[in-house]
Amino acid sequence: MSAAAHARSRRPLSVQLLDLLVLVVLLGLGVLGFGPVFGGVGYLVAGLGGLVIGLGIALLGARQRWGLLTVVAATLVGYFLFGGALALPSTTFFGVLPGLDTVRELATGIVFSWKQLLTVEAPVAGFDTLLIVPFLAALLAAVLAGSFALRLSRPVFALLPVLALFVVSIGFGTHEVLLPVVRGIVLTVVAIAWLAWRLAAARASSAIATAVGSPNDDSASRVQARNRRLALGAGLLVLALGVGVVTGDAVSPASARQVLRDTVVPPLDLRAYPSPLVAFRKYVRDYKDKTLFTVTGLPDGARVRLATLDRYDGIVYNVAGDGSAGSGTFSRVGSAIAETQSGTLATIGVTVDALTGVWVPDTGSLTSLQFTGARAAQLAESLHYNRSTGVAVSTLGLQPGDSYTAQVIIPTVPTDEAIGTRQAANLAMPASSSVPDAVNTASDAAIGEETTALAQVRAIESTLHSTGFVSHGLEGETPSRAGHGSERIASLLTAKQLVGDDEQYAVAMALEVSHLGMPVRVVMGFYPKDATTGSVTITGSDVHAWVEVAFDGLGWVSFDPTPPADQIPQAEVPKSKAQPQAQVLQPALAPVKPVDLPPALLPDEQPDSQSSDLGALLLLIAGIVGGALALFLVLFGPAIVIGILKARRRRRRIRAERPIDRLSNGWSEIVDTATDLGVPTTVGATRREGSRALEEHYPDAGVTVLANRVDTGVFGPTDPTDQQLDEFWTEVDRIVATMTGSVGRWARLRARLSLRSFWNGWMLRATTFTQKRRNTL
């Protein structure tokens, strides 16, 4: 064993603990970087807890001389043993002991929690599973940093995991960074002080080893000392680069900073799309006889699903997709979709006509969906599917001419005998809100003494189906308001006669069933009047809404609460005519004095609506033009400014007062052009020196000849004439054109936007000024 290695092996525990204390500070600064994305203090508990556990494993491994596999095994044990208490307390017993759910969440979190963190809107406080990210990142960084610091002769390697934790906390964070400058300064100061202390300790240890060794070890000790100094210098350089990269990105403007969540596609946000049930009357009124789409291969009795609605907020029944067991989530899918449901296999083909929007009609459960036609690739790229609700969405939106083929599984429809006394499924559903009290009253009255789930649901369905009347509120029909908000449903259930259509009856039944605590949802879709297995043309008259209730072991079962179409409202019984009474003359009323209107309300003082509209139009046009101009200046403003500066510089050179200045300025124009093209030029070089350098890049341009001509004119006995200067600048323009023509289009564009020639000019003036100052002193 070498002297240095021997010294490391017997470093006292107190010294090792001091190393770990420094790493607590350095790694803790990295954990703080998760603050903006998490919020609260939960991430600190998880991150600092993982940090302490990781450093403890590193210390045990160094003291006990564990091998790599042992350290890895200890890290896994620490992750699963303490991960529940620190990152997933809600899944543990008494907040400490891990359970099966804890182990499952920790195992899947190693892979999936990273992307989930990127797809959840910040701050993510309250999502316990996401705390796996700071806990795991800090744990791994601490194990590596502690092991490197306690086992390696060059502690600089311990800074690599520290910087990695910084990068992870920023990359998985938001555009806002917590105290980037302060954290960067503290990191740099503490790391440099620690490295210097470790170097001094290594020197002392080496000196002791040399003193007790042979005299011949002096040269070796000097080599080791030099190597340590080089290692320290390299470490400081790596640290400076790392801190510069990390803090440089962190302190840049938030709008310019790029983080990983900018590149990860988040889950589909259905709040951007209105509930399709809102447009129910539009289909009935405007598309009654118009073809929405054509479907082939539809099994007998199957229904075409447009959307499954599972959340009611008092205004609309909408698609939640919130991740609950009954609502599921919408995920990007390919042409093949995994589906384990049993049933009858079928293949349907759909050709879109007048139907538009993001909702993709399907039936049953999809196992594959392949678009055809001109937009097939774009539609496939935008396809999302919810396996829990059977709803497909294309964020691109359907339009006439789109078509697709789908492989589906049609589930077996259970009979009432098969359902029997089964209970409703224990399925979590999105919570409803602003449900009118009339729903609860109607639900309790409808079920009466029924006790089984099926009997209660059938009782509610039968009450609405048999006592209600159908009206779409169209011309010639009984008045019936559209909509299914809280007030509309309350008025439906409390009226003497129930009047509405599928929109109102389906929502009313779903809310009544939900009152009983059963999982229920509303489905909007289509089914033809006459069953057929051939090609079916779907029109607006085929639109329907129905209710689905989940039963234990059987899945979702459909119910139709809407009364028959021929069940129209009864005419109201006219009131008996009252007996006429003798008219009695009333005394004349006193004349009412006209009310004086304030000037702002007098008819003659009303503003001219035409001038107001004209002013609004002018403001709109001004806003559009101003916005376009601002965008143009932001994009092309720098290029325009650079072009103006270069044109101004050229004009001043041509119009110089002295003829010899116009000659030397022509040479400067050539040198600046070469500089902007990327040719290395020496600031302050003579024209002869510069021409030799340029001749190597542009041998056919005639640069040397022009340089000699300039020297002859500048140092000659007479000044050149105006004609000679015009010819000279024509030659300059020819050489410049030759130089720029020798490169490609993008290189010419870069040269036009380059500021290198201005920089060289500033450097030359600064050097000249400095030399003059020295000569005067």
PDB file of C-alpha atoms in Angstrom, residues 58-266:
ATOM      1  CA  ALA A  58     -21.205   6.369   1.676  1.00  0.00           C
ATOM      2  CA  LEU A  59     -19.652   6.622   5.144  1.00  0.00           C
ATOM      3  CA  LEU A  60     -20.500   3.031   6.047  1.00  0.00           C
ATOM      4  CA  GLY A  61     -19.196   1.841   2.710  1.00  0.00           C
ATOM      5  CA  ALA A  62     -15.899   3.692   3.163  1.00  0.00           C
ATOM      6  CA  ARG A  63     -15.386   2.573   6.781  1.00  0.00           C
ATOM      7  CA  GLN A  64     -16.341  -1.033   6.060  1.00  0.00           C
ATOM      8  CA  ARG A  65     -14.652  -1.066   2.633  1.00  0.00           C
ATOM      9  CA  TRP A  66     -17.762  -2.238   0.829  1.00  0.00           C
ATOM     10  CA  GLY A  67     -17.513  -3.167  -2.793  1.00  0.00           C
ATOM     11  CA  LEU A  68     -19.548  -1.645  -5.590  1.00  0.00           C
ATOM     12  CA  LEU A  69     -22.340  -4.230  -5.484  1.00  0.00           C
ATOM     13  CA  THR A  70     -22.697  -3.862  -1.724  1.00  0.00           C
ATOM     14  CA  VAL A  71     -22.994  -0.088  -1.990  1.00  0.00           C
ATOM     15  CA  VAL A  72     -25.625  -0.458  -4.746  1.00  0.00           C
ATOM     16  CA  ALA A  73     -27.594  -2.956  -2.653  1.00  0.00           C
ATOM     17  CA  ALA A  74     -27.430  -0.682   0.397  1.00  0.00           C
ATOM     18  CA  THR A  75     -28.670   2.236  -1.721  1.00  0.00           C
ATOM     19  CA  LEU A  76     -31.669   0.216  -2.930  1.00  0.00           C
ATOM     20  CA  VAL A  77     -32.499  -0.847   0.623  1.00  0.00           C
ATOM     21  CA  GLY A  78     -32.271   2.744   1.818  1.00  0.00           C
ATOM     22  CA  TYR A  79     -34.477   3.913  -1.063  1.00  0.00           C
ATOM     23  CA  PHE A  80     -37.299   1.453  -0.366  1.00  0.00           C
ATOM     24  CA  LEU A  81     -36.947   1.558   3.432  1.00  0.00           C
ATOM     25  CA  PHE A  82     -37.004   5.330   3.885  1.00  0.00           C
ATOM     26  CA  GLY A  83     -38.645   6.451   0.638  1.00  0.00           C
ATOM     27  CA  GLY A  84     -42.149   5.958   1.994  1.00  0.00           C
ATOM     28  CA  ALA A  85     -41.666   8.143   5.066  1.00  0.00           C
ATOM     29  CA  LEU A  86     -39.834  10.899   3.178  1.00  0.00           C
ATOM     30  CA  ALA A  87     -41.567  10.936  -0.222  1.00  0.00           C
ATOM     31  CA  LEU A  88     -44.812   8.943   0.085  1.00  0.00           C
ATOM     32  CA  PRO A  89     -46.041   9.331   3.675  1.00  0.00           C
ATOM     33  CA  SER A  90     -49.691   8.876   2.662  1.00  0.00           C
ATOM     34  CA  THR A  91     -49.001   5.287   1.564  1.00  0.00           C
ATOM     35  CA  THR A  92     -47.229   4.201   4.770  1.00  0.00           C
ATOM     36  CA  PHE A  93     -48.442   2.871   8.101  1.00  0.00           C
ATOM     37  CA  PHE A  94     -48.311   5.555  10.760  1.00  0.00           C
ATOM     38  CA  GLY A  95     -46.395   7.735   8.304  1.00  0.00           C
ATOM     39  CA  VAL A  96     -43.230   5.629   8.698  1.00  0.00           C
ATOM     40  CA  LEU A  97     -43.612   1.932   7.868  1.00  0.00           C
ATOM     41  CA  PRO A  98     -43.774   1.180   4.141  1.00  0.00           C
ATOM     42  CA  GLY A  99     -46.674  -0.872   2.781  1.00  0.00           C
ATOM     43  CA  LEU A 100     -47.315  -2.635  -0.501  1.00  0.00           C
ATOM     44  CA  ASP A 101     -48.576   0.571  -2.089  1.00  0.00           C
ATOM     45  CA  THR A 102     -45.380   2.288  -0.972  1.00  0.00           C
ATOM     46  CA  VAL A 103     -43.159  -0.327  -2.583  1.00  0.00           C
ATOM     47  CA  ARG A 104     -45.205  -0.263  -5.792  1.00  0.00           C
ATOM     48  CA  GLU A 105     -45.150   3.532  -6.063  1.00  0.00           C
ATOM     49  CA  LEU A 106     -41.420   3.690  -5.313  1.00  0.00           C
ATOM     50  CA  ALA A 107     -40.657   1.001  -7.894  1.00  0.00           C
ATOM     51  CA  THR A 108     -42.640   2.654 -10.670  1.00  0.00           C
ATOM     52  CA  GLY A 109     -41.516   6.110  -9.599  1.00  0.00           C
ATOM     53  CA  ILE A 110     -37.913   5.324 -10.504  1.00  0.00           C
ATOM     54  CA  VAL A 111     -38.995   5.363 -14.144  1.00  0.00           C
ATOM     55  CA  PHE A 112     -42.187   7.391 -14.402  1.00  0.00           C
ATOM     56  CA  SER A 113     -41.973  10.122 -11.763  1.00  0.00           C
ATOM     57  CA  TRP A 114     -39.496  12.145 -13.834  1.00  0.00           C
ATOM     58  CA  LYS A 115     -41.835  12.634 -16.770  1.00  0.00           C
ATOM     59  CA  GLN A 116     -44.843  13.060 -14.506  1.00  0.00           C
ATOM     60  CA  LEU A 117     -43.060  15.958 -12.836  1.00  0.00           C
ATOM     61  CA  LEU A 118     -42.585  17.597 -16.224  1.00  0.00           C
ATOM     62  CA  THR A 119     -46.204  17.174 -17.275  1.00  0.00           C
ATOM     63  CA  VAL A 120     -47.849  18.531 -14.107  1.00  0.00           C
ATOM     64  CA  GLU A 121     -48.354  22.248 -13.877  1.00  0.00           C
ATOM     65  CA  ALA A 122     -46.138  23.878 -11.246  1.00  0.00           C
ATOM     66  CA  PRO A 123     -46.212  24.208  -8.304  1.00  0.00           C
ATOM     67  CA  VAL A 124     -46.774  20.495  -7.763  1.00  0.00           C
ATOM     68  CA  ALA A 125     -47.084  20.524  -3.965  1.00  0.00           C
ATOM     69  CA  GLY A 126     -49.676  17.943  -2.938  1.00  0.00           C
ATOM     70  CA  PHE A 127     -48.617  15.292  -5.454  1.00  0.00           C
ATOM     71  CA  ASP A 128     -46.772  12.951  -3.104  1.00  0.00           C
ATOM     72  CA  THR A 129     -45.561  10.605  -5.819  1.00  0.00           C
ATOM     73  CA  LEU A 130     -43.584  13.447  -7.422  1.00  0.00           C
ATOM     74  CA  LEU A 131     -41.461  13.851  -4.265  1.00  0.00           C
ATOM     75  CA  ILE A 132     -39.665  10.731  -5.448  1.00  0.00           C
ATOM     76  CA  VAL A 133     -37.686  12.971  -7.833  1.00  0.00           C
ATOM     77  CA  PRO A 134     -35.849  15.132  -5.237  1.00  0.00           C
ATOM     78  CA  PHE A 135     -35.517  12.176  -2.876  1.00  0.00           C
ATOM     79  CA  LEU A 136     -33.972   9.863  -5.469  1.00  0.00           C
ATOM     80  CA  ALA A 137     -31.806  12.552  -7.068  1.00  0.00           C
ATOM     81  CA  ALA A 138     -30.394  13.636  -3.695  1.00  0.00           C
ATOM     82  CA  LEU A 139     -29.891  10.026  -2.591  1.00  0.00           C
ATOM     83  CA  LEU A 140     -27.870   9.063  -5.676  1.00  0.00           C
ATOM     84  CA  ALA A 141     -25.860  12.286  -5.686  1.00  0.00           C
ATOM     85  CA  ALA A 142     -25.030  11.885  -1.988  1.00  0.00           C
ATOM     86  CA  VAL A 143     -23.906   8.268  -2.354  1.00  0.00           C
ATOM     87  CA  LEU A 144     -21.619   9.144  -5.261  1.00  0.00           C
ATOM     88  CA  ALA A 145     -20.258  12.394  -3.817  1.00  0.00           C
ATOM     89  CA  GLY A 146     -19.665  10.862  -0.383  1.00  0.00           C
ATOM     90  CA  SER A 147     -17.967   7.777  -1.825  1.00  0.00           C
ATOM     91  CA  PHE A 148     -15.691   9.887  -4.043  1.00  0.00           C
ATOM     92  CA  ALA A 149     -14.786  12.221  -1.188  1.00  0.00           C
ATOM     93  CA  LEU A 150     -13.993   9.467   1.307  1.00  0.00           C
ATOM     94  CA  ARG A 151     -12.323   6.951  -0.998  1.00  0.00           C
ATOM     95  CA  LEU A 152     -10.469   8.845  -3.729  1.00  0.00           C
ATOM     96  CA  SER A 153      -7.221  10.758  -3.375  1.00  0.00           C
ATOM     97  CA  ARG A 154      -8.595  13.575  -5.528  1.00  0.00           C
ATOM     98  CA  PRO A 155     -11.697  14.995  -3.837  1.00  0.00           C
ATOM     99  CA  VAL A 156     -12.469  17.099  -6.890  1.00  0.00           C
ATOM    100  CA  PHE A 157     -14.408  14.125  -8.300  1.00  0.00           C
ATOM    101  CA  ALA A 158     -16.902  14.580  -5.484  1.00  0.00           C
ATOM    102  CA  LEU A 159     -17.932  17.867  -7.069  1.00  0.00           C
ATOM    103  CA  LEU A 160     -19.241  16.160 -10.204  1.00  0.00           C
ATOM    104  CA  PRO A 161     -22.357  14.698  -8.487  1.00  0.00           C
ATOM    105  CA  VAL A 162     -22.841  18.067  -6.769  1.00  0.00           C
ATOM    106  CA  LEU A 163     -22.950  19.864 -10.101  1.00  0.00           C
ATOM    107  CA  ALA A 164     -25.132  17.094 -11.540  1.00  0.00           C
ATOM    108  CA  LEU A 165     -27.718  17.674  -8.797  1.00  0.00           C
ATOM    109  CA  PHE A 166     -27.669  21.384  -9.616  1.00  0.00           C
ATOM    110  CA  VAL A 167     -28.317  20.622 -13.281  1.00  0.00           C
ATOM    111  CA  VAL A 168     -31.138  18.171 -12.487  1.00  0.00           C
ATOM    112  CA  SER A 169     -32.905  20.610 -10.163  1.00  0.00           C
ATOM    113  CA  ILE A 170     -32.784  23.319 -12.822  1.00  0.00           C
ATOM    114  CA  GLY A 171     -33.627  21.072 -15.780  1.00  0.00           C
ATOM    115  CA  PHE A 172     -36.658  19.553 -14.045  1.00  0.00           C
ATOM    116  CA  GLY A 173     -37.706  22.900 -12.600  1.00  0.00           C
ATOM    117  CA  THR A 174     -39.463  25.908 -14.003  1.00  0.00           C
ATOM    118  CA  HIS A 175     -38.332  29.117 -15.661  1.00  0.00           C
ATOM    119  CA  GLU A 176     -37.932  30.636 -12.206  1.00  0.00           C
ATOM    120  CA  VAL A 177     -34.762  29.718 -10.265  1.00  0.00           C
ATOM    121  CA  LEU A 178     -34.329  30.147  -6.520  1.00  0.00           C
ATOM    122  CA  LEU A 179     -31.462  32.538  -5.623  1.00  0.00           C
ATOM    123  CA  PRO A 180     -29.157  31.449  -8.465  1.00  0.00           C
ATOM    124  CA  VAL A 181     -26.387  33.964  -7.781  1.00  0.00           C
ATOM    125  CA  VAL A 182     -26.322  33.399  -4.015  1.00  0.00           C
ATOM    126  CA  ARG A 183     -26.310  29.626  -4.397  1.00  0.00           C
ATOM    127  CA  GLY A 184     -23.600  29.813  -7.046  1.00  0.00           C
ATOM    128  CA  ILE A 185     -21.360  32.010  -4.888  1.00  0.00           C
ATOM    129  CA  VAL A 186     -21.807  29.840  -1.791  1.00  0.00           C
ATOM    130  CA  LEU A 187     -21.122  26.713  -3.841  1.00  0.00           C
ATOM    131  CA  THR A 188     -17.929  28.177  -5.282  1.00  0.00           C
ATOM    132  CA  VAL A 189     -16.565  29.546  -1.983  1.00  0.00           C
ATOM    133  CA  VAL A 190     -17.315  26.417   0.061  1.00  0.00           C
ATOM    134  CA  ALA A 191     -16.000  24.071  -2.636  1.00  0.00           C
ATOM    135  CA  ILE A 192     -12.729  26.008  -3.097  1.00  0.00           C
ATOM    136  CA  ALA A 193     -12.161  26.230   0.661  1.00  0.00           C
ATOM    137  CA  TRP A 194     -12.808  22.504   1.042  1.00  0.00           C
ATOM    138  CA  LEU A 195     -10.489  21.566  -1.834  1.00  0.00           C
ATOM    139  CA  ALA A 196      -7.740  23.790  -0.408  1.00  0.00           C
ATOM    140  CA  TRP A 197      -8.161  22.199   3.019  1.00  0.00           C
ATOM    141  CA  ARG A 198      -8.022  18.706   1.524  1.00  0.00           C
ATOM    142  CA  LEU A 199      -4.865  19.637  -0.404  1.00  0.00           C
ATOM    143  CA  ALA A 200      -3.200  20.966   2.730  1.00  0.00           C
ATOM    144  CA  ALA A 201      -4.148  17.827   4.635  1.00  0.00           C
ATOM    145  CA  ALA A 202      -2.769  15.671   1.825  1.00  0.00           C
ATOM    146  CA  ARG A 203       0.519  17.620   1.914  1.00  0.00           C
ATOM    147  CA  ALA A 204       0.836  17.119   5.655  1.00  0.00           C
ATOM    148  CA  SER A 205       0.069  13.432   5.329  1.00  0.00           C
ATOM    149  CA  SER A 206       2.633  13.068   2.550  1.00  0.00           C
ATOM    150  CA  ALA A 207       5.244  14.912   4.580  1.00  0.00           C
ATOM    151  CA  ILE A 208       4.701  12.595   7.529  1.00  0.00           C
ATOM    152  CA  ALA A 209       4.924   9.565   5.281  1.00  0.00           C
ATOM    153  CA  THR A 210       8.145  10.874   3.742  1.00  0.00           C
ATOM    154  CA  ALA A 211       9.687  11.592   7.146  1.00  0.00           C
ATOM    155  CA  VAL A 212       9.181   8.039   8.340  1.00  0.00           C
ATOM    156  CA  GLY A 213      10.218   6.569   4.984  1.00  0.00           C
ATOM    157  CA  SER A 214      13.551   6.408   3.148  1.00  0.00           C
ATOM    158  CA  PRO A 215      15.322   9.548   1.907  1.00  0.00           C
ATOM    159  CA  ASN A 216      14.951   8.324  -1.635  1.00  0.00           C
ATOM    160  CA  ASP A 217      11.243   9.054  -1.489  1.00  0.00           C
ATOM    161  CA  ASP A 218      11.734  12.837  -1.695  1.00  0.00           C
ATOM    162  CA  SER A 219      11.515  12.966  -5.458  1.00  0.00           C
ATOM    163  CA  ALA A 220       8.419  10.786  -5.453  1.00  0.00           C
ATOM    164  CA  SER A 221       6.758  12.951  -2.828  1.00  0.00           C
ATOM    165  CA  ARG A 222       7.507  16.044  -4.875  1.00  0.00           C
ATOM    166  CA  VAL A 223       5.908  14.417  -7.913  1.00  0.00           C
ATOM    167  CA  GLN A 224       2.854  13.529  -5.846  1.00  0.00           C
ATOM    168  CA  ALA A 225       2.622  17.061  -4.509  1.00  0.00           C
ATOM    169  CA  ARG A 226       2.848  18.471  -8.027  1.00  0.00           C
ATOM    170  CA  ASN A 227       0.159  16.070  -9.187  1.00  0.00           C
ATOM    171  CA  ARG A 228      -2.092  17.130  -6.333  1.00  0.00           C
ATOM    172  CA  ARG A 229      -1.631  20.778  -7.206  1.00  0.00           C
ATOM    173  CA  LEU A 230      -2.449  20.031 -10.822  1.00  0.00           C
ATOM    174  CA  ALA A 231      -5.499  18.077  -9.711  1.00  0.00           C
ATOM    175  CA  LEU A 232      -6.591  20.978  -7.539  1.00  0.00           C
ATOM    176  CA  GLY A 233      -6.185  23.401 -10.417  1.00  0.00           C
ATOM    177  CA  ALA A 234      -8.117  21.132 -12.738  1.00  0.00           C
ATOM    178  CA  GLY A 235     -10.801  20.739 -10.101  1.00  0.00           C
ATOM    179  CA  LEU A 236     -11.142  24.452  -9.662  1.00  0.00           C
ATOM    180  CA  LEU A 237     -11.391  24.856 -13.434  1.00  0.00           C
ATOM    181  CA  VAL A 238     -14.113  22.191 -13.632  1.00  0.00           C
ATOM    182  CA  LEU A 239     -15.910  23.809 -10.719  1.00  0.00           C
ATOM    183  CA  ALA A 240     -15.738  27.250 -12.296  1.00  0.00           C
ATOM    184  CA  LEU A 241     -17.004  25.923 -15.630  1.00  0.00           C
ATOM    185  CA  GLY A 242     -19.787  23.981 -13.945  1.00  0.00           C
ATOM    186  CA  VAL A 243     -20.914  26.873 -11.800  1.00  0.00           C
ATOM    187  CA  GLY A 244     -20.683  29.205 -14.797  1.00  0.00           C
ATOM    188  CA  VAL A 245     -22.868  26.957 -16.925  1.00  0.00           C
ATOM    189  CA  VAL A 246     -25.410  26.324 -14.179  1.00  0.00           C
ATOM    190  CA  THR A 247     -25.710  29.844 -12.804  1.00  0.00           C
ATOM    191  CA  GLY A 248     -25.296  31.419 -16.230  1.00  0.00           C
ATOM    192  CA  ASP A 249     -28.414  29.630 -17.410  1.00  0.00           C
ATOM    193  CA  ALA A 250     -30.153  30.270 -14.120  1.00  0.00           C
ATOM    194  CA  VAL A 251     -29.641  34.024 -14.122  1.00  0.00           C
ATOM    195  CA  SER A 252     -30.656  34.443 -17.761  1.00  0.00           C
ATOM    196  CA  PRO A 253     -34.133  35.917 -18.351  1.00  0.00           C
ATOM    197  CA  ALA A 254     -36.902  33.470 -17.482  1.00  0.00           C
ATOM    198  CA  SER A 255     -38.435  33.795 -20.936  1.00  0.00           C
ATOM    199  CA  ALA A 256     -35.146  32.805 -22.600  1.00  0.00           C
ATOM    200  CA  ARG A 257     -34.274  29.929 -20.270  1.00  0.00           C
ATOM    201  CA  GLN A 258     -35.024  26.456 -21.563  1.00  0.00           C
ATOM    202  CA  VAL A 259     -36.092  23.684 -19.189  1.00  0.00           C
ATOM    203  CA  LEU A 260     -37.129  20.120 -19.860  1.00  0.00           C
ATOM    204  CA  ARG A 261     -40.833  20.767 -19.340  1.00  0.00           C
ATOM    205  CA  ASP A 262     -40.686  22.971 -22.470  1.00  0.00           C
ATOM    206  CA  THR A 263     -39.917  19.906 -24.602  1.00  0.00           C
ATOM    207  CA  VAL A 264     -42.212  17.333 -22.988  1.00  0.00           C
ATOM    208  CA  VAL A 265     -45.758  17.147 -24.307  1.00  0.00           C
ATOM    209  CA  PRO A 266     -48.140  17.483 -21.309  1.00  0.00           C
TER     210      PRO A 266
END
